[in-house]
XYZ file of C-alpha atoms in Angstrom:
666
model
C -29.932 -2.946 -11.346
C -32.880 -0.544 -11.394
C -32.200 2.252 -8.952
C -34.827 3.615 -6.624
C -34.258 7.356 -6.500
C -34.530 8.123 -2.812
C -33.022 11.591 -2.920
C -31.419 14.152 -5.197
C -29.813 16.988 -3.263
C -26.955 19.463 -3.704
C -25.014 20.311 -0.537
C -23.051 23.521 -0.075
C -19.658 23.997 1.516
C -18.419 27.064 3.415
C -16.497 29.805 1.605
C -12.967 28.836 0.724
C -11.672 32.111 2.138
C -12.399 30.748 5.616
C -10.067 27.813 5.139
C -6.334 27.492 5.737
C -3.537 25.137 6.708
C -3.414 22.832 3.704
C -6.199 20.367 2.874
C -9.499 21.295 4.506
C -12.541 19.139 5.129
C -16.162 20.139 5.635
C -18.623 17.582 7.043
C -22.359 17.783 6.364
C -25.208 15.435 7.306
C -27.510 15.051 4.309
C -31.227 15.321 5.041
C -32.934 12.404 3.272
C -36.145 14.113 2.101
C -37.390 13.320 -1.410
C -38.244 16.358 -3.456
C -35.816 18.705 -1.705
C -34.993 21.638 -3.994
C -31.571 21.928 -5.592
C -29.316 24.407 -3.840
C -27.626 27.268 -5.586
C -23.966 27.276 -6.650
C -21.289 26.709 -4.009
C -17.547 27.321 -3.633
C -15.495 24.471 -4.973
C -13.970 21.280 -3.554
C -11.970 18.610 -5.364
C -12.469 15.395 -3.347
C -15.511 13.885 -1.697
C -16.205 10.935 0.614
C -19.487 9.527 1.898
C -20.448 7.662 5.053
C -23.865 6.022 5.321
C -25.970 3.758 7.506
C -28.086 0.953 6.113
C -27.801 -1.942 3.687
C -28.411 0.097 0.540
C -26.105 1.936 -1.852
C -25.245 5.626 -2.248
C -24.511 7.385 -5.555
C -23.223 10.876 -6.249
C -22.429 13.301 -9.042
C -20.712 16.692 -8.872
C -21.104 19.994 -10.653
C -17.862 20.963 -12.375
C -16.590 24.530 -12.746
C -18.110 24.893 -16.200
C -21.561 24.073 -14.775
C -21.823 20.563 -16.212
C -22.743 17.645 -13.970
C -20.539 14.567 -13.943
C -21.831 11.023 -14.492
C -23.277 9.200 -11.479
C -20.724 7.216 -9.417
C -21.356 4.708 -6.648
C -19.518 5.220 -3.375
C -17.553 2.060 -2.482
C -17.011 1.338 1.217
C -14.309 -1.277 0.446
C -15.857 -3.468 3.162
C -15.043 -0.823 5.795
C -17.790 -0.642 8.432
C -17.285 1.106 11.778
C -20.007 1.309 14.439
C -22.702 0.746 11.823
C -21.357 3.331 9.362
C -20.140 2.332 5.906
C -16.967 4.330 5.211
C -16.903 5.187 1.527
C -13.606 5.865 -0.177
C -12.423 9.399 -0.907
C -12.935 10.141 -4.611
C -10.962 12.688 -6.625
C -13.555 14.752 -8.485
C -11.451 17.646 -9.693
C -12.621 21.171 -8.927
C -16.369 21.116 -8.272
C -18.974 23.441 -6.729
C -21.881 21.184 -5.665
C -22.921 17.558 -5.303
C -26.111 15.569 -5.786
C -26.781 12.345 -3.924
C -29.226 9.543 -4.539
C -29.697 6.221 -2.794
C -31.055 2.770 -3.547
C -32.239 0.205 -1.038
C -32.309 0.917 2.681
C -30.198 3.942 3.597
C -31.026 5.623 6.901
C -28.386 8.352 7.060
C -25.782 9.893 4.760
C -22.859 12.077 5.794
C -20.804 13.951 3.191
C -17.120 14.875 3.571
C -15.955 17.642 1.249
C -12.172 17.929 0.924
C -10.396 20.796 -0.779
C -6.748 19.808 -1.221
C -4.705 22.615 -2.836
C -2.303 21.593 -5.570
C 1.270 22.391 -4.544
C 4.485 21.355 -6.262
C 6.182 18.752 -4.074
C 9.858 18.738 -3.200
C 12.105 17.133 -5.793
C 13.823 15.159 -3.028
C 13.225 11.416 -3.135
C 13.955 8.710 -0.573
C 15.801 5.494 -1.430
C 16.420 2.795 1.193
C 18.402 -0.429 0.713
C 17.643 -0.846 -2.980
C 14.100 0.506 -2.889
C 12.586 2.424 -5.804
C 12.596 6.223 -5.445
C 9.959 7.167 -2.865
C 8.357 10.555 -2.230
C 8.635 10.852 1.545
C 5.932 12.200 3.838
C 8.014 15.351 4.260
C 8.202 15.846 0.492
C 4.452 15.444 -0.105
C 3.852 17.647 2.961
C 2.019 15.238 5.222
C 0.396 16.941 8.210
C 2.236 15.187 11.040
C 0.310 17.163 13.663
C -2.927 15.229 13.027
C -1.482 11.753 13.580
C -3.342 10.219 16.525
C -0.862 7.608 17.778
C 2.602 6.173 17.341
C 2.989 3.527 14.607
C 2.506 -0.149 15.418
C 4.562 -2.939 13.894
C 3.963 -6.541 12.873
C 6.592 -9.246 13.354
C 7.221 -9.129 9.575
C 5.576 -8.517 6.204
C 4.006 -11.820 5.115
C 2.058 -10.693 2.023
C 0.962 -7.630 0.039
C -2.549 -6.296 -0.582
C -3.077 -4.183 -3.734
C -5.787 -1.483 -3.828
C -7.055 1.301 -6.016
C -8.287 4.546 -4.473
C -11.235 4.871 -6.933
C -12.473 8.215 -8.222
C -11.293 9.909 -11.381
C -8.179 8.887 -13.314
C -8.059 12.403 -14.737
C -5.409 14.036 -12.551
C -2.117 15.745 -13.296
C 1.301 14.837 -11.955
C 1.208 17.730 -9.461
C -2.338 16.843 -8.373
C -1.173 13.416 -7.153
C 0.328 14.855 -3.949
C -2.884 16.832 -3.346
C -4.845 13.572 -3.622
C -2.540 11.891 -1.103
C -2.879 14.840 1.308
C -6.648 14.683 0.947
C -6.693 10.952 1.671
C -4.611 11.584 4.794
C -7.022 14.132 6.300
C -10.062 12.009 5.351
C -8.646 8.823 6.860
C -7.613 10.575 10.100
C -10.299 13.193 10.711
C -13.112 11.593 8.709
C -12.692 7.878 9.468
C -11.038 8.423 12.852
C -7.943 6.355 12.013
C -4.507 6.985 13.499
C -2.932 7.937 10.152
C -3.379 7.439 6.418
C -4.430 3.821 5.909
C -2.173 2.736 3.030
C 1.518 1.944 3.503
C 2.330 3.210 -0.005
C 0.518 4.943 -2.867
C 1.462 4.860 -6.572
C 0.137 7.296 -9.187
C -0.357 6.798 -12.930
C 2.916 8.628 -13.604
C 4.880 6.033 -11.619
C 5.457 8.234 -8.561
C 5.622 6.254 -5.310
C 4.433 8.008 -2.133
C 5.277 6.956 1.423
C 1.994 6.298 3.240
C 1.586 5.470 6.911
C 4.289 6.837 9.195
C 6.803 4.492 10.810
C 9.534 3.692 8.273
C 9.279 2.492 4.687
C 11.558 -0.489 5.383
C 9.634 -1.656 8.464
C 6.533 -3.842 8.920
C 4.225 -0.935 9.778
C 0.624 -1.973 10.468
C -1.705 0.084 8.271
C -5.487 0.456 8.008
C -6.166 -0.667 4.448
C -7.817 -4.115 4.675
C -9.984 -4.661 7.763
C -9.010 -7.878 9.527
C -5.855 -8.223 7.421
C -3.764 -5.182 8.342
C -1.322 -6.965 10.641
C 1.334 -8.816 8.662
C 0.555 -7.167 5.318
C 1.770 -4.185 3.307
C -0.982 -2.183 1.600
C -0.234 -0.478 -1.733
C -2.872 1.670 -3.447
C -2.806 2.861 -7.058
C -4.410 6.308 -7.421
C -7.465 6.126 -9.639
C -10.186 3.645 -10.619
C -9.366 0.443 -12.486
C -12.656 -1.346 -12.968
C -12.333 -1.169 -16.750
C -9.299 1.094 -17.224
C -5.854 -0.494 -17.353
C -3.139 0.870 -15.105
C -0.522 2.867 -16.967
C 2.796 1.262 -17.864
C 4.570 3.676 -15.488
C 2.273 2.779 -12.579
C 2.635 -0.956 -13.241
C 6.439 -0.710 -13.374
C 6.650 1.254 -10.101
C 4.153 -1.059 -8.402
C 6.230 -4.083 -9.391
C 9.507 -2.494 -8.287
C 7.997 -1.515 -4.931
C 6.568 -5.005 -4.320
C 9.831 -6.660 -5.396
C 11.791 -4.595 -2.876
C 9.313 -4.871 -0.007
C 8.777 -8.635 -0.363
C 12.516 -9.253 -0.775
C 13.139 -7.414 2.529
C 10.786 -9.935 4.144
C 12.099 -12.912 2.089
C 8.604 -13.609 0.720
C 8.237 -15.479 -2.599
C 5.877 -13.331 -4.747
C 4.418 -16.512 -6.315
C 3.777 -18.242 -2.982
C 0.479 -18.684 -1.172
C -0.408 -18.728 2.506
C -3.283 -19.217 4.914
C -3.874 -16.215 7.179
C -6.352 -15.925 10.044
C -8.760 -13.017 9.693
C -8.818 -10.422 12.427
C -12.540 -10.014 11.721
C -14.576 -8.183 9.070
C -18.058 -8.504 7.493
C -16.889 -11.265 5.125
C -14.456 -13.235 7.302
C -15.174 -13.434 11.067
C -12.224 -13.279 13.426
C -10.118 -16.442 13.529
C -11.302 -17.791 10.143
C -8.337 -19.037 8.048
C -8.272 -17.398 4.608
C -6.266 -18.621 1.599
C -4.265 -15.749 0.073
C -1.592 -15.163 -2.534
C 1.598 -13.349 -1.565
C 0.349 -10.549 -3.849
C -3.392 -10.387 -3.254
C -6.099 -7.903 -4.181
C -8.198 -6.181 -1.552
C -11.254 -8.142 -2.719
C -9.522 -11.337 -1.551
C -9.894 -10.128 2.044
C -13.425 -8.665 2.069
C -16.642 -7.661 0.278
C -15.260 -5.093 -2.174
C -14.501 -4.665 -5.873
C -11.126 -3.119 -5.023
C -8.668 -2.945 -6.802
C -11.040 -3.025 -9.791
C -11.535 -5.834 -12.303
C -8.820 -4.650 -14.682
C -6.065 -4.308 -12.083
C -7.119 -7.454 -10.231
C -6.845 -9.465 -13.460
C -3.244 -8.295 -13.845
C -2.069 -9.427 -10.389
C -0.920 -12.917 -11.480
C 1.288 -11.402 -14.206
C 2.480 -8.676 -11.828
C 3.604 -11.415 -9.394
C 5.577 -13.124 -12.182
C 7.176 -9.812 -13.158
C 8.106 -9.136 -9.523
C 9.971 -12.445 -9.308
C 12.149 -11.456 -12.280
C 13.179 -8.087 -10.812
C 16.668 -7.972 -9.279
C 19.047 -10.824 -8.595
C 18.715 -14.129 -6.722
C 16.599 -14.165 -3.566
C 16.256 -16.176 -0.360
C 12.661 -17.143 0.421
C 11.002 -18.352 3.640
C 14.025 -18.667 5.967
C 13.206 -20.526 9.199
C 15.044 -21.687 12.320
C 13.076 -24.508 13.959
C 13.964 -26.325 17.170
C 13.712 -30.063 16.546
C 15.000 -31.368 19.891
C 17.159 -30.595 22.892
C 19.587 -28.017 21.495
C 18.892 -29.017 17.839
C 17.994 -26.191 15.439
C 17.046 -26.903 11.822
C 17.562 -24.087 9.288
C 15.590 -24.145 6.038
C 15.042 -21.763 3.129
C 14.466 -21.752 -0.632
C 16.697 -20.002 -3.165
C 15.234 -18.514 -6.324
C 18.386 -19.721 -8.147
C 20.471 -22.748 -7.167
C 23.845 -21.495 -5.923
C 26.211 -22.037 -2.964
C 24.833 -21.017 0.439
C 26.017 -20.909 4.042
C 24.383 -20.847 7.470
C 26.550 -19.128 10.085
C 26.027 -19.068 13.876
C 27.632 -16.343 16.035
C 27.580 -15.977 19.818
C 26.835 -12.692 21.599
C 30.502 -11.698 21.334
C 30.359 -12.021 17.534
C 32.494 -15.163 17.462
C 31.532 -17.851 14.948
C 30.547 -21.077 16.712
C 29.201 -23.131 13.767
C 28.671 -23.047 10.015
C 26.920 -25.223 7.449
C 26.937 -24.987 3.665
C 25.449 -26.394 0.478
C 24.991 -25.642 -3.217
C 21.414 -26.576 -4.161
C 18.321 -24.403 -4.435
C 17.173 -25.561 -0.994
C 18.765 -24.709 2.358
C 18.441 -27.527 4.904
C 20.998 -27.748 7.708
C 20.752 -28.633 11.410
C 22.946 -27.185 14.133
C 23.628 -29.298 17.198
C 23.739 -26.661 19.938
C 23.171 -29.079 22.820
C 26.645 -28.434 24.229
C 26.662 -24.689 23.538
C 26.802 -22.518 26.682
C 23.774 -20.349 27.544
C 23.962 -17.255 25.352
C 22.156 -15.141 22.794
C 23.074 -16.445 19.331
C 22.570 -14.856 15.908
C 22.283 -16.701 12.598
C 22.658 -15.719 8.953
C 21.598 -17.578 5.819
C 23.599 -16.175 2.906
C 24.316 -16.871 -0.747
C 26.708 -15.111 -3.086
C 24.335 -12.446 -4.429
C 21.001 -12.596 -2.545
C 19.915 -10.442 0.362
C 20.946 -12.365 3.504
C 18.368 -13.617 6.015
C 19.133 -13.130 9.707
C 17.672 -13.945 13.098
C 18.445 -14.687 16.734
C 17.878 -17.612 19.074
C 18.766 -18.751 22.573
C 19.858 -22.267 21.648
C 21.493 -24.242 24.403
C 20.369 -21.855 27.151
C 19.711 -23.430 30.553
C 16.402 -22.620 32.225
C 16.727 -19.608 34.514
C 14.653 -16.716 35.837
C 16.777 -13.605 35.415
C 16.575 -9.891 36.259
C 13.621 -10.030 38.705
C 12.521 -6.490 39.634
C 9.511 -4.631 41.029
C 8.597 -1.140 39.815
C 7.774 0.631 42.011
C 9.160 -1.444 44.866
C 6.930 0.332 47.419
C 3.182 0.712 46.893
C 0.123 1.687 48.859
C -3.036 -0.456 48.774
C -4.848 0.332 45.525
C -1.661 1.273 43.646
C -0.189 -1.051 41.003
C 3.320 -2.424 40.861
C 4.770 -4.318 37.904
C 7.038 -7.310 38.383
C 9.463 -7.959 35.520
C 11.666 -10.969 34.847
C 13.305 -12.798 31.957
C 13.030 -16.492 31.073
C 15.986 -18.041 29.281
C 13.746 -20.805 27.881
C 10.003 -21.500 27.530
C 8.482 -22.670 30.815
C 5.334 -22.942 32.915
C 5.486 -20.107 35.422
C 3.775 -19.988 38.818
C 3.723 -16.728 40.787
C 2.581 -16.658 44.422
C 2.185 -13.848 46.947
C 4.113 -14.529 50.175
C 3.465 -12.596 53.408
C 6.103 -11.033 55.707
C 5.774 -14.194 57.834
C 6.504 -16.420 54.768
C 2.892 -17.590 54.489
C 1.591 -18.155 50.925
C -1.419 -15.845 50.637
C -2.549 -16.441 47.020
C -1.524 -17.695 43.592
C -1.352 -14.808 41.112
C -0.352 -16.671 37.952
C -0.039 -20.141 36.441
C 0.734 -19.897 32.727
C 3.056 -21.163 29.999
C 5.408 -18.391 28.909
C 7.908 -18.197 26.007
C 11.564 -17.352 26.476
C 12.202 -13.652 26.891
C 11.064 -10.686 28.964
C 7.874 -11.132 31.013
C 5.773 -8.855 33.232
C 3.107 -9.352 35.885
C 1.050 -6.525 37.421
C -0.302 -6.620 40.980
C -2.498 -4.203 42.928
C -2.542 -4.775 46.731
C -6.187 -4.968 47.807
C -7.557 -2.680 50.530
C -6.973 -4.202 53.937
C -3.640 -5.812 53.103
C -1.412 -5.077 56.086
C 1.679 -2.927 55.791
C 4.916 -4.865 55.502
C 7.518 -6.420 53.229
C 6.044 -9.043 50.864
C 7.537 -11.314 48.219
C 6.457 -12.576 44.816
C 7.824 -16.133 44.540
C 8.410 -17.240 40.933
C 8.786 -20.874 39.884
C 9.509 -21.807 36.243
C 9.229 -25.454 35.135
C 10.288 -26.895 31.758
C 10.320 -30.698 31.673
C 12.586 -31.865 34.451
C 14.146 -28.410 34.877
C 13.045 -25.916 37.536
C 14.205 -22.381 38.206
C 13.066 -19.986 40.942
C 13.368 -16.332 41.879
C 11.956 -13.994 44.524
C 10.901 -10.357 44.046
C 10.551 -8.383 47.305
C 8.293 -5.352 47.567
C 6.728 -3.249 50.315
C 3.096 -2.382 51.010
C 2.809 0.852 52.989
C -0.180 3.185 53.353
C 1.711 6.083 54.958
C 1.568 8.364 51.888
C -1.719 9.181 50.121
C -3.167 11.806 47.796
C 0.077 12.982 46.199
C -0.540 15.802 43.693
C 1.734 18.319 41.984
C 1.158 21.957 41.116
C 4.142 23.521 39.407
C 7.094 23.145 41.771
C 4.926 22.163 44.774
C 3.999 18.709 46.129
C 0.835 18.211 48.182
C 0.140 14.956 50.049
C -1.162 13.444 53.266
C 0.761 11.368 55.814
C -1.467 8.885 57.621
C 0.888 8.819 60.619
C 4.109 10.436 61.759
C 7.031 9.041 59.758
C 10.612 8.548 60.837
C 11.771 11.130 58.275
C 10.721 13.048 55.152
C 13.201 14.233 52.512
C 12.609 16.500 49.497
C 15.215 16.666 46.726
C 15.443 18.234 43.268
C 17.453 16.371 40.604
C 18.726 17.414 37.188
C 20.453 14.914 34.895
C 20.319 12.402 37.789
C 22.312 14.735 40.100
C 20.860 16.427 43.211
C 20.849 20.199 42.580
C 18.673 21.436 45.461
C 17.408 20.213 48.857
C 14.435 22.384 49.900
C 13.713 22.791 53.608
C 11.245 20.274 55.074
C 9.377 21.016 58.342
C 9.333 18.519 61.202
C 7.639 15.262 60.167
C 4.040 14.993 61.346
C 0.813 13.268 60.349
C -1.719 15.145 58.210
C -1.844 17.243 55.038
C 1.476 18.571 53.801
C 2.736 20.883 51.038
C 6.403 21.177 50.053
C 7.619 23.717 47.513
C 10.806 24.421 45.586
C 11.677 28.070 44.988
C 13.398 27.158 41.686
C 16.791 28.090 43.128
C 19.831 25.822 42.995
C 21.826 24.871 46.100
C 24.197 27.801 45.495
C 21.318 30.289 45.467
C 21.301 30.932 41.705
C 18.158 30.588 39.616
C 17.756 27.188 37.979
C 18.207 27.297 34.181
C 15.550 25.964 31.807
C 15.400 22.188 31.596
C 13.820 19.010 32.933
C 13.960 18.479 36.700
C 12.769 15.695 38.969
C 11.071 16.404 42.305
C 11.717 13.444 44.635
C 9.789 12.892 47.881
C 11.160 10.199 50.210
C 9.282 9.031 53.309
C 10.889 6.558 55.751
C 8.915 4.657 58.391
C 9.146 1.365 60.264
C 8.332 -0.637 57.109
C 10.953 0.865 54.852
C 11.544 3.773 52.487
C 8.767 5.053 50.259
C 9.791 7.273 47.287
C 7.677 9.121 44.732
C 8.939 11.347 41.884
C 7.424 13.761 39.425
C 8.950 15.666 36.521
C 8.974 19.443 36.233
C 9.987 21.388 33.138
C 11.304 24.906 33.613
C 10.809 26.892 30.442
C 11.375 30.621 30.079
C 12.502 30.539 26.446
C 10.108 31.414 23.646
C 9.835 28.996 20.720
C 12.069 29.808 17.771
C 10.304 30.358 14.451
C 12.498 30.255 11.351
C 10.910 31.526 8.152
C 11.535 29.377 5.081
C 9.256 31.474 2.894
C 7.237 34.547 3.912
C 5.189 34.389 0.717
C 4.157 30.720 0.945
C 3.980 30.890 4.776
C 6.298 27.964 5.423
C 8.029 27.903 8.825
C 10.258 25.787 11.048
C 9.176 25.807 14.735
C 11.704 24.696 17.354
C 9.305 23.083 19.840
C 5.716 22.039 20.457
C 3.577 25.146 20.201
C 0.208 26.594 19.262
C 0.405 28.701 16.089
C -2.043 31.540 15.404
C -1.955 33.102 11.940
C -3.823 36.415 11.839
C -4.824 37.763 8.428
C -7.019 40.818 8.809
C -9.960 39.717 10.974
C -9.383 36.007 10.259
C -7.418 33.840 12.710
C -6.176 30.346 11.784
C -4.913 28.041 14.534
C -2.652 25.019 14.321
C -1.299 22.898 17.185
C 2.164 21.339 16.751
C 2.898 18.475 19.121
C 6.644 18.518 18.453
C 9.294 20.526 16.560
C 8.206 20.603 12.937
C 8.208 22.259 9.564
C 4.732 23.520 8.823
C 2.914 25.551 6.210
C -0.360 27.457 5.963
C -2.251 27.268 2.696
C -4.523 30.168 1.701
C -6.166 30.517 -1.678
C -5.053 34.130 -1.857
C -1.572 34.951 -0.594
C -2.055 37.755 1.981
C -0.254 41.071 1.647
C 0.384 41.067 5.393
C -0.076 38.733 8.340
C 1.085 38.033 11.890
C 2.149 34.598 13.134
C 2.291 33.960 16.899
C 3.865 30.791 18.338
C 3.037 30.026 22.006
C 4.561 27.099 23.911
C 3.044 25.166 26.842
C 4.699 27.524 29.358
C 3.108 30.572 27.737
C 6.289 31.869 26.056
C 5.565 33.594 22.750
C 7.344 34.469 19.511
C 5.861 36.724 16.833
C 6.575 36.894 13.092
C 5.161 39.785 11.070
C 5.031 40.103 7.311
C 4.097 43.016 5.060
C 4.573 42.854 1.301
């Protein structure tokens, strides 16, 4: 393809001396003006990513430390498009001091992300879980846990694997691999805006396996590696570019061992295929069924060359190699209801050998067992006479990893554990009704007035067995009183009902908390008002409450216990209870007393590695420079500076303003 040279520009980064705290990233919008003069030399970076708008392509080259310019490379967005921006991958360039960019086709904007990820020797500790290969944990490669945006999310199971390459240079050392992973983490989170690093695992050319997204290596953690196909998959990226280069023997071996372990945990046949509905991306709109292999390449799920032609061509052989790793395996175990109380168990064995299916009740007592000796499991349990209970099942053979699951076979239809939380609400507040179905049913929920009149139907829907919730917000104008949510569950000829009482009461409004004080308004004079302080569910103080009256109120706790002593640090609950003619209305709020400064334990003064005992804001002062880091929980943390300072001061301040100071002078 003949390239139209739209721009050639070198972009500078800020001095490295202004950076700290591990990998750093500088973001620059590139002005697209042809003929712009080349900039002078710049401090170095070692990874670069590009975002751009438009349908065209973006190319880059970097100036290496010896002054030579690298060959032109095209930024690959791997089919990742967010809000009109193409998100190019992060490429390892090695130490560089400037970059030139050129475009072809229609490109309206370009944004450059310069990452400088210092090379640090990682811990020699490795993680091994339930027969997994050795894995370098997030702690060992020094992931920055403070930048994670949200808790991990999980799929029901891993159904297939997606193989990637990270692109960029294959010219990296063993120690540089961890730096690349750290750089990818900061780029994915702070550049792309994702919750965490996108890949579940990363493998380097030396065969090292790195834990990727947080949440547990043996769990079905949902990553951000293949748009529209993240849920239900495990994403594994090989560091480097494999368009024409073959993956190393060490990388291939570790990749196969990792896939063999991960797919065996999920009882997935590496040679199987499946049809999976896209969650939506530029190639496959949401809901479109897509044919995939159990070990697929990223290009199978979107418009991308990933994982490169050479690696993609090896995937069929990799799948065959994965099958041969380890002993016999159980594939595709299922428990399917075929009739009233009938459950059919099926699975496939990689090697024909004796197998059993065992059913236990909730007390752990065996209630049924089937067996066979072929390569196919097919046995039906007649649970029609089994009492309602929670049952567990296991499909096992002599040497394979067992498959397990649970079911509620034989359970009669019932609506159990109906509750309202909170049970008293004011108009405009929301209460949540919870209940449990022992079997699938069509549920109808109606609102019943204090005079037993049906006011409205809130829900008519088919629900599966298990825990259910329904939220309700009383509309303005709904009269005070005791109401009921009437539940009716219907499954065939079976019907089950339940009632959930709750109270609507507008007596208490505008509740706010300031420290140990509660402010609120009573719309009318109540029967009584009580104020209690609880610690570990026990009442430890009962502050004085003035005579109940309508209007604005403020109640305060002096932070003294009932015996007059000062309350120790800890979590307390302030409970306000208002009683009127409609019932009792209670609101609570938590209060943390904290007079203890955070503890800072020094692992290494020289490398500035510390253990902090609680969430805190860290300020590292080196001369006139101040570097700030916010820890959201107790953590081990480290500051990276290019030049180790001869002296510094570290201050840790918690949310209550308590401070600890560490000083160092060489």
